[in-house]
Amino acid sequence: MEFRPDLIIPELYQLLLIGALFIQGIADRPWMPRVGKWLSWCAGVGILISAGSLDLNGLIFVGSYRVDTLSQFFKFAVSFGFAVAVLNATRQPTLEKEKHCEYFMFMALSAWGLMILSSCVELISIYLALELASFSLFPLVPLRSGEKGAAEAAVKYVFFGAAATAIGLFGFSLILASQHTTYLIDFMQKPWAWSEAPMAVAGLTLFLCGMLFKLALFPFHFWAPDVYEGASNETVAYISTMPKLGAVVVLIRLSMLLKPGLEITTILALLAAVSITYGNLAALIQTDVKRLLGYSTIAHAGYVMVGLTAGTTEGVAAAAFYSFIYVIMNFACFWVICRIATDGRNLKLDDLNGLYKRAPGLALVLAVGAMALVGLPPTAGFMGKLFLLTAAWNHSYNWLVVIAAANIAISIYYYLNLVRHAYTKEAPESTPTAVPYPFFSLLWGGLLAALLILFGILPGLVFKALPPSL
Amino acid sequence: MEGLDLPVLSILIFFPAAACVGLFFMRSAQVVRVFTFAVFALEFIFAFPLLRFRLNTPGFQFVERIPWVEGWGLEYYLGIDGIGILMLGLTLFIFPLCVLCSWSAIATRVKEFHFCLLFLCSACVGLFSALDLLLFYLFWEATLIPVYLIIAVWGGSERQYASLKFIVYTLAGSALLLVGIIAFRIEGGTFSIPELMGRDYPFGFQIWTFLVMALAFAVKVPMFPFHTWLPDAYAEAPTAGSVVLAAVLAKMGVYGFLRLSLPLAPLASQYLAPMMIAFSIASVLYGGLMALGQSNIKKIIAYSSVSHMGFVTLGIFLFSMRGFQGALFQMVSHGITTGALFMLAGALYERSRSYEVRENSGLGKYLPAFMGFWGFMAFAGFAFPGTNNFVGEFLVLVGAFESNIWIGALVVPGAVLAAAYMLRPTQKMAWGEPCNVMEWKDLNVREWAYLLPLAFIVLYIGLAPTLFFKVMNPTLNNLLEMFKP
């Protein structure tokens, strides 16, 4: 098992970006090019590199680092999301100029952590990658000038994150004590039923808490709406999408253990059901757009879990597909929010009024994004939900499928609210009429919306990169 | 399929959706209207190859089948039979008229309005030709957003409330339909409707899938007691919205019963038929009584819709040839006459800015042509012999009496009520005291242009229904075979 650097080209490239950002951050030269400009291009190249390495396969670093279709797919998703997040944040109004480098460096570092996480097949490395991804996010939250709420949000995020980590670590120790290994591959041979290995089950449950915190699944969701409200729009666009990918990939790796019928799977199914219902019900009454999307995140975390509880390759493929699609649809919505909030404030639903007149293109992007989040055809959100529910049917959690489907009807109300305000209400006279950078905002927003429709009509394009045999 | 080179159904589905793109490049409202009308007219012409539809063949024709998402069993599978082609014809016939009837009524955001209409047309055509369960569901849900926007943006004063109620109601109805579809996929191993038909599913499975499907379809039809969204949505929608809702979307529900519920869950359909018949009779009587009590013209038509659709569902769940035929006739006829009545109400609103009967009374002298059409359509609405509705309603009644004299006896008052609720406003509108002095202008050329074809069809179906029997009989016979003991 020799070291093969060609297997980790996307990670190396991302590390290169981080290094460049670091150097630019400590340097003090007036002629330095604007960081947002070159980084957007380089992040774009990163997508191509990840796409080029989709077919790689191998096992390195003493068997703890697995490069396979699953990990490469998620690396691709991460680099795609990173590029969109960078583009989205380049024109951030609430970030001082001198902090741009650091901001993007931490963001890149977090994305790097997620990339590594998607390849880890050993508990210690999973833990390290996870912490890399989370710790780099903590400094991003308070970077919002002139907003006291941001500091509060950051404190909440750190405390919640630290507590979740501590619990996860404790669970990790229990697993190690009872199963005597940290390799996921060896876990397969071990019993995971309460009657046979109670300590391991308790440990795994606690370890999962760390993941569920990232995923914002009920009951680890409390931070989500508050942090979303406090952090800047651009930061939230990143936090609400990307860490989910990391959590999902680890859960997918662990899902081999989560056979239907085991206590731990039942717990997860239960949490998923509560999460979906709670998230949707709480979102109904929100008037702050970011809080609304925060609760929607909680609901969507539950949807992804539906696929994972199936314990089949279809379920895993569906969950991977859905989390990728979720990144696109959430970014589409946040793209519009960030473009409209020209001064970086938190948007209320009423701020969307009359958007169809002010920015017809953005209104359409928002409509497509919201309809994808509901799960209406012909968007990719529909296909994602369909695959999740199909995969989970007849795997002993049919009630979960019914609850998940019934929740689509609840969620239409608040997602439709976004569309309703944008399309059917008139803006007051005082609202500024134009959105700055119309070409820039329309081009990339339109691209996200087009992707949502494209993957809705031809979901096979994504599944090609994601064979169900894992 | 023999000599079939063109994928006719695909063209019909994608042509309006593709034409949407053209709207982006247009500025003038008038150009948009002409363009959309031209697209729908072309769409109608593109449907001419469907005239090669072979009578006396029960199976699906014009079939197109391409694998879509491999590994998940999704297929792009289209085809029509005797039921589908009638619904398709109705859809293609109604949409161009919708453009005409909103020519002057829709003055704001004209482009978006026609965008919605084109998109909606694609979805409706797709729905009536889909033979893949999932494709069916996809088109089913795809109709929601355009209709929502049509009501919410161009509707009356209560449009926000009405549109939200509409979409939440329908989505709540159809959310569980998805679970049912998935269950069929797992149980039957495919999404293809023809292959799923005629298998022996366990009785319990049939019961719950039937109930799930029935909920979705009953909300859309709508059947009593799931009808409460209807008066608001129908009354608040702009004219074209009401027309499409009544003429096409309501048919989607019944079509769902015929295409999915009956063939896929035959045992449950028969077992639960008494419940469905009871709901249907309740719809007929309740809709009629409510219509009698309304003073708003659009609400009268809306409640009359509930009543008429009650006849349709009743016909279906009688499980007799007469019942089936009557139901299909009533579906087409209701689409034509109710659509026409809504268009007339819209034309009236453009003149008096009111839907109230008392503010539109005494028109016989000022608007003779309008009242002529109104009277004619109102007569058709209560199934006067010689009009299209008569054929359908009569057949359903015959079927009802054949199956059980009490069912027949219970729906006859519904037919009588229809005469009462249609004649009462007609009498006031024609000969009542003219309430306010204003300049009444009779129908213009555009209005003649969309009313005349409707009137022609009303008489044609009413007087010479044979062609329609020929189209539908083989399919209905086939369907009925499944229920022969």
PDB file of C-alpha atoms in Angstrom, chain B residues 93-287:
ATOM      1  CA  PHE B  93     -59.959  22.689 -28.129  1.00  0.00           C
ATOM      2  CA  ILE B  94     -60.279  24.745 -24.945  1.00  0.00           C
ATOM      3  CA  PHE B  95     -56.817  26.344 -24.757  1.00  0.00           C
ATOM      4  CA  PRO B  96     -56.973  28.508 -27.907  1.00  0.00           C
ATOM      5  CA  LEU B  97     -60.355  29.766 -26.776  1.00  0.00           C
ATOM      6  CA  CYS B  98     -58.811  30.686 -23.419  1.00  0.00           C
ATOM      7  CA  VAL B  99     -56.429  33.036 -25.179  1.00  0.00           C
ATOM      8  CA  LEU B 100     -59.326  34.627 -27.034  1.00  0.00           C
ATOM      9  CA  CYS B 101     -61.471  35.070 -23.964  1.00  0.00           C
ATOM     10  CA  SER B 102     -58.710  36.795 -22.009  1.00  0.00           C
ATOM     11  CA  TRP B 103     -57.708  39.021 -24.903  1.00  0.00           C
ATOM     12  CA  SER B 104     -58.889  42.236 -23.303  1.00  0.00           C
ATOM     13  CA  ALA B 105     -59.547  40.961 -19.779  1.00  0.00           C
ATOM     14  CA  ILE B 106     -55.866  40.416 -19.047  1.00  0.00           C
ATOM     15  CA  ALA B 107     -54.181  43.774 -19.370  1.00  0.00           C
ATOM     16  CA  THR B 108     -51.340  43.489 -16.887  1.00  0.00           C
ATOM     17  CA  ARG B 109     -48.321  41.185 -17.052  1.00  0.00           C
ATOM     18  CA  VAL B 110     -49.611  39.746 -20.293  1.00  0.00           C
ATOM     19  CA  LYS B 111     -46.418  37.880 -21.064  1.00  0.00           C
ATOM     20  CA  GLU B 112     -46.360  35.979 -17.792  1.00  0.00           C
ATOM     21  CA  PHE B 113     -50.020  35.086 -18.172  1.00  0.00           C
ATOM     22  CA  HIS B 114     -49.518  33.485 -21.543  1.00  0.00           C
ATOM     23  CA  PHE B 115     -46.369  31.811 -20.292  1.00  0.00           C
ATOM     24  CA  CYS B 116     -48.493  30.125 -17.632  1.00  0.00           C
ATOM     25  CA  LEU B 117     -51.120  29.116 -20.199  1.00  0.00           C
ATOM     26  CA  LEU B 118     -48.565  27.530 -22.513  1.00  0.00           C
ATOM     27  CA  PHE B 119     -46.851  25.682 -19.709  1.00  0.00           C
ATOM     28  CA  LEU B 120     -50.195  24.512 -18.372  1.00  0.00           C
ATOM     29  CA  CYS B 121     -51.225  23.212 -21.778  1.00  0.00           C
ATOM     30  CA  SER B 122     -48.054  21.124 -21.979  1.00  0.00           C
ATOM     31  CA  ALA B 123     -48.690  19.649 -18.562  1.00  0.00           C
ATOM     32  CA  CYS B 124     -52.329  18.819 -19.347  1.00  0.00           C
ATOM     33  CA  VAL B 125     -51.536  17.162 -22.657  1.00  0.00           C
ATOM     34  CA  GLY B 126     -48.768  15.221 -20.937  1.00  0.00           C
ATOM     35  CA  LEU B 127     -51.080  14.062 -18.207  1.00  0.00           C
ATOM     36  CA  PHE B 128     -53.700  12.728 -20.595  1.00  0.00           C
ATOM     37  CA  SER B 129     -51.144  10.798 -22.609  1.00  0.00           C
ATOM     38  CA  ALA B 130     -48.857   9.485 -19.860  1.00  0.00           C
ATOM     39  CA  LEU B 131     -48.743   5.722 -19.466  1.00  0.00           C
ATOM     40  CA  ASP B 132     -46.062   5.715 -16.823  1.00  0.00           C
ATOM     41  CA  LEU B 133     -47.317   6.172 -13.293  1.00  0.00           C
ATOM     42  CA  LEU B 134     -44.542   8.515 -12.405  1.00  0.00           C
ATOM     43  CA  LEU B 135     -44.874  10.536 -15.575  1.00  0.00           C
ATOM     44  CA  PHE B 136     -48.547  10.874 -14.737  1.00  0.00           C
ATOM     45  CA  TYR B 137     -47.711  12.179 -11.295  1.00  0.00           C
ATOM     46  CA  LEU B 138     -45.084  14.503 -12.690  1.00  0.00           C
ATOM     47  CA  PHE B 139     -47.523  16.172 -15.064  1.00  0.00           C
ATOM     48  CA  TRP B 140     -50.167  16.133 -12.366  1.00  0.00           C
ATOM     49  CA  GLU B 141     -48.009  18.236 -10.061  1.00  0.00           C
ATOM     50  CA  ALA B 142     -46.657  20.367 -12.875  1.00  0.00           C
ATOM     51  CA  THR B 143     -50.110  21.881 -13.399  1.00  0.00           C
ATOM     52  CA  LEU B 144     -50.195  23.280  -9.879  1.00  0.00           C
ATOM     53  CA  ILE B 145     -47.841  26.223 -10.142  1.00  0.00           C
ATOM     54  CA  PRO B 146     -49.197  27.791 -13.343  1.00  0.00           C
ATOM     55  CA  VAL B 147     -52.744  27.529 -12.073  1.00  0.00           C
ATOM     56  CA  TYR B 148     -51.686  28.959  -8.738  1.00  0.00           C
ATOM     57  CA  LEU B 149     -50.073  31.910 -10.448  1.00  0.00           C
ATOM     58  CA  ILE B 150     -53.008  32.452 -12.768  1.00  0.00           C
ATOM     59  CA  ILE B 151     -55.327  32.756  -9.781  1.00  0.00           C
ATOM     60  CA  ALA B 152     -52.937  34.606  -7.475  1.00  0.00           C
ATOM     61  CA  VAL B 153     -51.787  37.246  -9.938  1.00  0.00           C
ATOM     62  CA  TRP B 154     -54.718  37.909 -12.219  1.00  0.00           C
ATOM     63  CA  GLY B 155     -57.602  36.879  -9.974  1.00  0.00           C
ATOM     64  CA  GLY B 156     -60.309  38.853  -8.201  1.00  0.00           C
ATOM     65  CA  SER B 157     -60.103  40.695  -4.904  1.00  0.00           C
ATOM     66  CA  GLU B 158     -59.781  37.563  -2.748  1.00  0.00           C
ATOM     67  CA  ARG B 159     -57.207  35.996  -5.039  1.00  0.00           C
ATOM     68  CA  GLN B 160     -54.487  35.480  -2.415  1.00  0.00           C
ATOM     69  CA  TYR B 161     -56.763  33.498  -0.164  1.00  0.00           C
ATOM     70  CA  ALA B 162     -58.344  31.516  -2.963  1.00  0.00           C
ATOM     71  CA  SER B 163     -55.091  30.591  -4.664  1.00  0.00           C
ATOM     72  CA  LEU B 164     -53.410  29.475  -1.471  1.00  0.00           C
ATOM     73  CA  LYS B 165     -56.406  27.401  -0.511  1.00  0.00           C
ATOM     74  CA  PHE B 166     -56.379  25.807  -3.930  1.00  0.00           C
ATOM     75  CA  ILE B 167     -52.743  24.815  -3.894  1.00  0.00           C
ATOM     76  CA  VAL B 168     -52.589  23.616  -0.301  1.00  0.00           C
ATOM     77  CA  TYR B 169     -55.738  21.562  -0.795  1.00  0.00           C
ATOM     78  CA  THR B 170     -54.624  19.920  -4.002  1.00  0.00           C
ATOM     79  CA  LEU B 171     -51.112  19.259  -2.827  1.00  0.00           C
ATOM     80  CA  ALA B 172     -52.354  17.799   0.427  1.00  0.00           C
ATOM     81  CA  GLY B 173     -54.562  15.515  -1.649  1.00  0.00           C
ATOM     82  CA  SER B 174     -51.801  14.373  -3.931  1.00  0.00           C
ATOM     83  CA  ALA B 175     -48.878  14.119  -1.508  1.00  0.00           C
ATOM     84  CA  LEU B 176     -49.897  10.626  -0.470  1.00  0.00           C
ATOM     85  CA  LEU B 177     -50.550   9.684  -4.077  1.00  0.00           C
ATOM     86  CA  LEU B 178     -46.784   9.621  -4.446  1.00  0.00           C
ATOM     87  CA  VAL B 179     -46.563   7.002  -1.724  1.00  0.00           C
ATOM     88  CA  GLY B 180     -49.203   4.958  -3.512  1.00  0.00           C
ATOM     89  CA  ILE B 181     -47.277   5.182  -6.759  1.00  0.00           C
ATOM     90  CA  ILE B 182     -44.086   4.097  -5.048  1.00  0.00           C
ATOM     91  CA  ALA B 183     -45.908   1.200  -3.435  1.00  0.00           C
ATOM     92  CA  PHE B 184     -47.096   0.054  -6.877  1.00  0.00           C
ATOM     93  CA  ARG B 185     -43.562   0.304  -8.170  1.00  0.00           C
ATOM     94  CA  ILE B 186     -42.239  -1.909  -5.397  1.00  0.00           C
ATOM     95  CA  GLU B 187     -45.173  -4.329  -5.477  1.00  0.00           C
ATOM     96  CA  GLY B 188     -45.453  -4.569  -9.245  1.00  0.00           C
ATOM     97  CA  GLY B 189     -41.843  -3.941 -10.212  1.00  0.00           C
ATOM     98  CA  THR B 190     -42.617  -1.273 -12.796  1.00  0.00           C
ATOM     99  CA  PHE B 191     -44.127   2.161 -13.236  1.00  0.00           C
ATOM    100  CA  SER B 192     -45.817   1.218 -16.490  1.00  0.00           C
ATOM    101  CA  ILE B 193     -49.581   1.489 -16.126  1.00  0.00           C
ATOM    102  CA  PRO B 194     -50.559  -1.111 -18.782  1.00  0.00           C
ATOM    103  CA  GLU B 195     -48.263  -3.653 -17.162  1.00  0.00           C
ATOM    104  CA  LEU B 196     -49.556  -2.931 -13.692  1.00  0.00           C
ATOM    105  CA  MET B 197     -53.155  -3.478 -14.797  1.00  0.00           C
ATOM    106  CA  GLY B 198     -54.956  -6.711 -14.229  1.00  0.00           C
ATOM    107  CA  ARG B 199     -52.681  -8.171 -11.595  1.00  0.00           C
ATOM    108  CA  ASP B 200     -53.901  -9.688  -8.391  1.00  0.00           C
ATOM    109  CA  TYR B 201     -52.749  -7.396  -5.682  1.00  0.00           C
ATOM    110  CA  PRO B 202     -53.642  -8.324  -2.114  1.00  0.00           C
ATOM    111  CA  PHE B 203     -56.982  -6.933  -1.039  1.00  0.00           C
ATOM    112  CA  GLY B 204     -55.583  -4.816   1.792  1.00  0.00           C
ATOM    113  CA  PHE B 205     -53.013  -3.311  -0.536  1.00  0.00           C
ATOM    114  CA  GLN B 206     -55.733  -2.458  -3.028  1.00  0.00           C
ATOM    115  CA  ILE B 207     -57.862  -0.835  -0.382  1.00  0.00           C
ATOM    116  CA  TRP B 208     -55.249   1.564   0.879  1.00  0.00           C
ATOM    117  CA  THR B 209     -53.844   2.419  -2.536  1.00  0.00           C
ATOM    118  CA  PHE B 210     -57.360   3.042  -3.773  1.00  0.00           C
ATOM    119  CA  LEU B 211     -58.057   5.363  -0.867  1.00  0.00           C
ATOM    120  CA  VAL B 212     -54.825   7.255  -1.416  1.00  0.00           C
ATOM    121  CA  MET B 213     -55.550   7.680  -5.119  1.00  0.00           C
ATOM    122  CA  ALA B 214     -59.187   8.512  -4.492  1.00  0.00           C
ATOM    123  CA  LEU B 215     -58.208  11.279  -2.100  1.00  0.00           C
ATOM    124  CA  ALA B 216     -55.984  12.930  -4.685  1.00  0.00           C
ATOM    125  CA  PHE B 217     -58.536  12.592  -7.464  1.00  0.00           C
ATOM    126  CA  ALA B 218     -61.548  13.517  -5.347  1.00  0.00           C
ATOM    127  CA  VAL B 219     -59.904  16.785  -4.336  1.00  0.00           C
ATOM    128  CA  LYS B 220     -59.202  17.620  -7.947  1.00  0.00           C
ATOM    129  CA  VAL B 221     -62.663  16.693  -9.287  1.00  0.00           C
ATOM    130  CA  PRO B 222     -63.809  17.911  -6.665  1.00  0.00           C
ATOM    131  CA  MET B 223     -66.203  15.580  -4.884  1.00  0.00           C
ATOM    132  CA  PHE B 224     -68.175  16.478  -1.836  1.00  0.00           C
ATOM    133  CA  PRO B 225     -66.769  16.789   0.925  1.00  0.00           C
ATOM    134  CA  PHE B 226     -63.435  17.818  -0.626  1.00  0.00           C
ATOM    135  CA  HIS B 227     -64.925  20.594  -2.705  1.00  0.00           C
ATOM    136  CA  THR B 228     -64.478  23.567  -0.380  1.00  0.00           C
ATOM    137  CA  TRP B 229     -61.577  25.047  -2.323  1.00  0.00           C
ATOM    138  CA  LEU B 230     -63.619  25.093  -5.503  1.00  0.00           C
ATOM    139  CA  PRO B 231     -66.058  28.014  -5.093  1.00  0.00           C
ATOM    140  CA  ASP B 232     -63.237  30.323  -4.026  1.00  0.00           C
ATOM    141  CA  ALA B 233     -60.833  29.242  -6.725  1.00  0.00           C
ATOM    142  CA  TYR B 234     -63.407  29.228  -9.528  1.00  0.00           C
ATOM    143  CA  ALA B 235     -64.910  32.538  -8.510  1.00  0.00           C
ATOM    144  CA  GLU B 236     -61.631  34.378  -7.944  1.00  0.00           C
ATOM    145  CA  ALA B 237     -59.723  33.083 -10.948  1.00  0.00           C
ATOM    146  CA  PRO B 238     -59.652  35.172 -14.107  1.00  0.00           C
ATOM    147  CA  THR B 239     -61.918  33.897 -16.858  1.00  0.00           C
ATOM    148  CA  ALA B 240     -59.314  31.752 -18.552  1.00  0.00           C
ATOM    149  CA  GLY B 241     -58.320  30.309 -15.184  1.00  0.00           C
ATOM    150  CA  SER B 242     -61.882  29.320 -14.368  1.00  0.00           C
ATOM    151  CA  VAL B 243     -62.320  27.838 -17.803  1.00  0.00           C
ATOM    152  CA  VAL B 244     -59.189  25.711 -17.551  1.00  0.00           C
ATOM    153  CA  LEU B 245     -59.978  24.677 -13.994  1.00  0.00           C
ATOM    154  CA  ALA B 246     -63.477  23.559 -14.870  1.00  0.00           C
ATOM    155  CA  ALA B 247     -62.928  22.243 -18.366  1.00  0.00           C
ATOM    156  CA  VAL B 248     -59.581  20.509 -18.051  1.00  0.00           C
ATOM    157  CA  LEU B 249     -58.287  20.263 -14.500  1.00  0.00           C
ATOM    158  CA  ALA B 250     -61.496  18.867 -13.047  1.00  0.00           C
ATOM    159  CA  LYS B 251     -61.300  16.184 -15.742  1.00  0.00           C
ATOM    160  CA  MET B 252     -57.850  15.220 -14.568  1.00  0.00           C
ATOM    161  CA  GLY B 253     -59.374  13.905 -11.368  1.00  0.00           C
ATOM    162  CA  VAL B 254     -61.976  11.782 -13.124  1.00  0.00           C
ATOM    163  CA  TYR B 255     -59.428  10.679 -15.659  1.00  0.00           C
ATOM    164  CA  GLY B 256     -57.314   9.525 -12.738  1.00  0.00           C
ATOM    165  CA  PHE B 257     -60.170   7.370 -11.492  1.00  0.00           C
ATOM    166  CA  LEU B 258     -60.597   5.796 -14.915  1.00  0.00           C
ATOM    167  CA  ARG B 259     -56.922   5.391 -15.724  1.00  0.00           C
ATOM    168  CA  LEU B 260     -55.529   4.391 -12.322  1.00  0.00           C
ATOM    169  CA  SER B 261     -58.014   3.624  -9.571  1.00  0.00           C
ATOM    170  CA  LEU B 262     -60.284   1.270 -11.473  1.00  0.00           C
ATOM    171  CA  PRO B 263     -57.735  -0.811 -13.396  1.00  0.00           C
ATOM    172  CA  LEU B 264     -55.101  -0.935 -10.681  1.00  0.00           C
ATOM    173  CA  ALA B 265     -57.335  -1.598  -7.708  1.00  0.00           C
ATOM    174  CA  PRO B 266     -60.414  -3.285  -9.171  1.00  0.00           C
ATOM    175  CA  LEU B 267     -61.409  -5.221  -6.058  1.00  0.00           C
ATOM    176  CA  ALA B 268     -61.159  -2.174  -3.862  1.00  0.00           C
ATOM    177  CA  SER B 269     -63.012  -0.061  -6.416  1.00  0.00           C
ATOM    178  CA  GLN B 270     -65.952  -2.402  -6.276  1.00  0.00           C
ATOM    179  CA  TYR B 271     -65.763  -2.843  -2.558  1.00  0.00           C
ATOM    180  CA  LEU B 272     -65.713   0.875  -1.903  1.00  0.00           C
ATOM    181  CA  ALA B 273     -68.132   1.761  -4.710  1.00  0.00           C
ATOM    182  CA  PRO B 274     -71.061   2.356  -2.327  1.00  0.00           C
ATOM    183  CA  MET B 275     -69.008   5.003  -0.532  1.00  0.00           C
ATOM    184  CA  MET B 276     -68.044   6.679  -3.782  1.00  0.00           C
ATOM    185  CA  ILE B 277     -71.662   6.553  -4.987  1.00  0.00           C
ATOM    186  CA  ALA B 278     -72.793   8.145  -1.742  1.00  0.00           C
ATOM    187  CA  PHE B 279     -70.229  10.932  -2.148  1.00  0.00           C
ATOM    188  CA  SER B 280     -71.316  11.406  -5.760  1.00  0.00           C
ATOM    189  CA  ILE B 281     -74.985  11.709  -4.880  1.00  0.00           C
ATOM    190  CA  ALA B 282     -74.076  14.109  -2.108  1.00  0.00           C
ATOM    191  CA  SER B 283     -72.101  16.166  -4.645  1.00  0.00           C
ATOM    192  CA  VAL B 284     -75.028  16.248  -7.049  1.00  0.00           C
ATOM    193  CA  LEU B 285     -77.556  17.354  -4.463  1.00  0.00           C
ATOM    194  CA  TYR B 286     -75.310  19.587  -2.374  1.00  0.00           C
ATOM    195  CA  GLY B 287     -73.826  21.326  -5.401  1.00  0.00           C
TER     196      GLY B 287
END
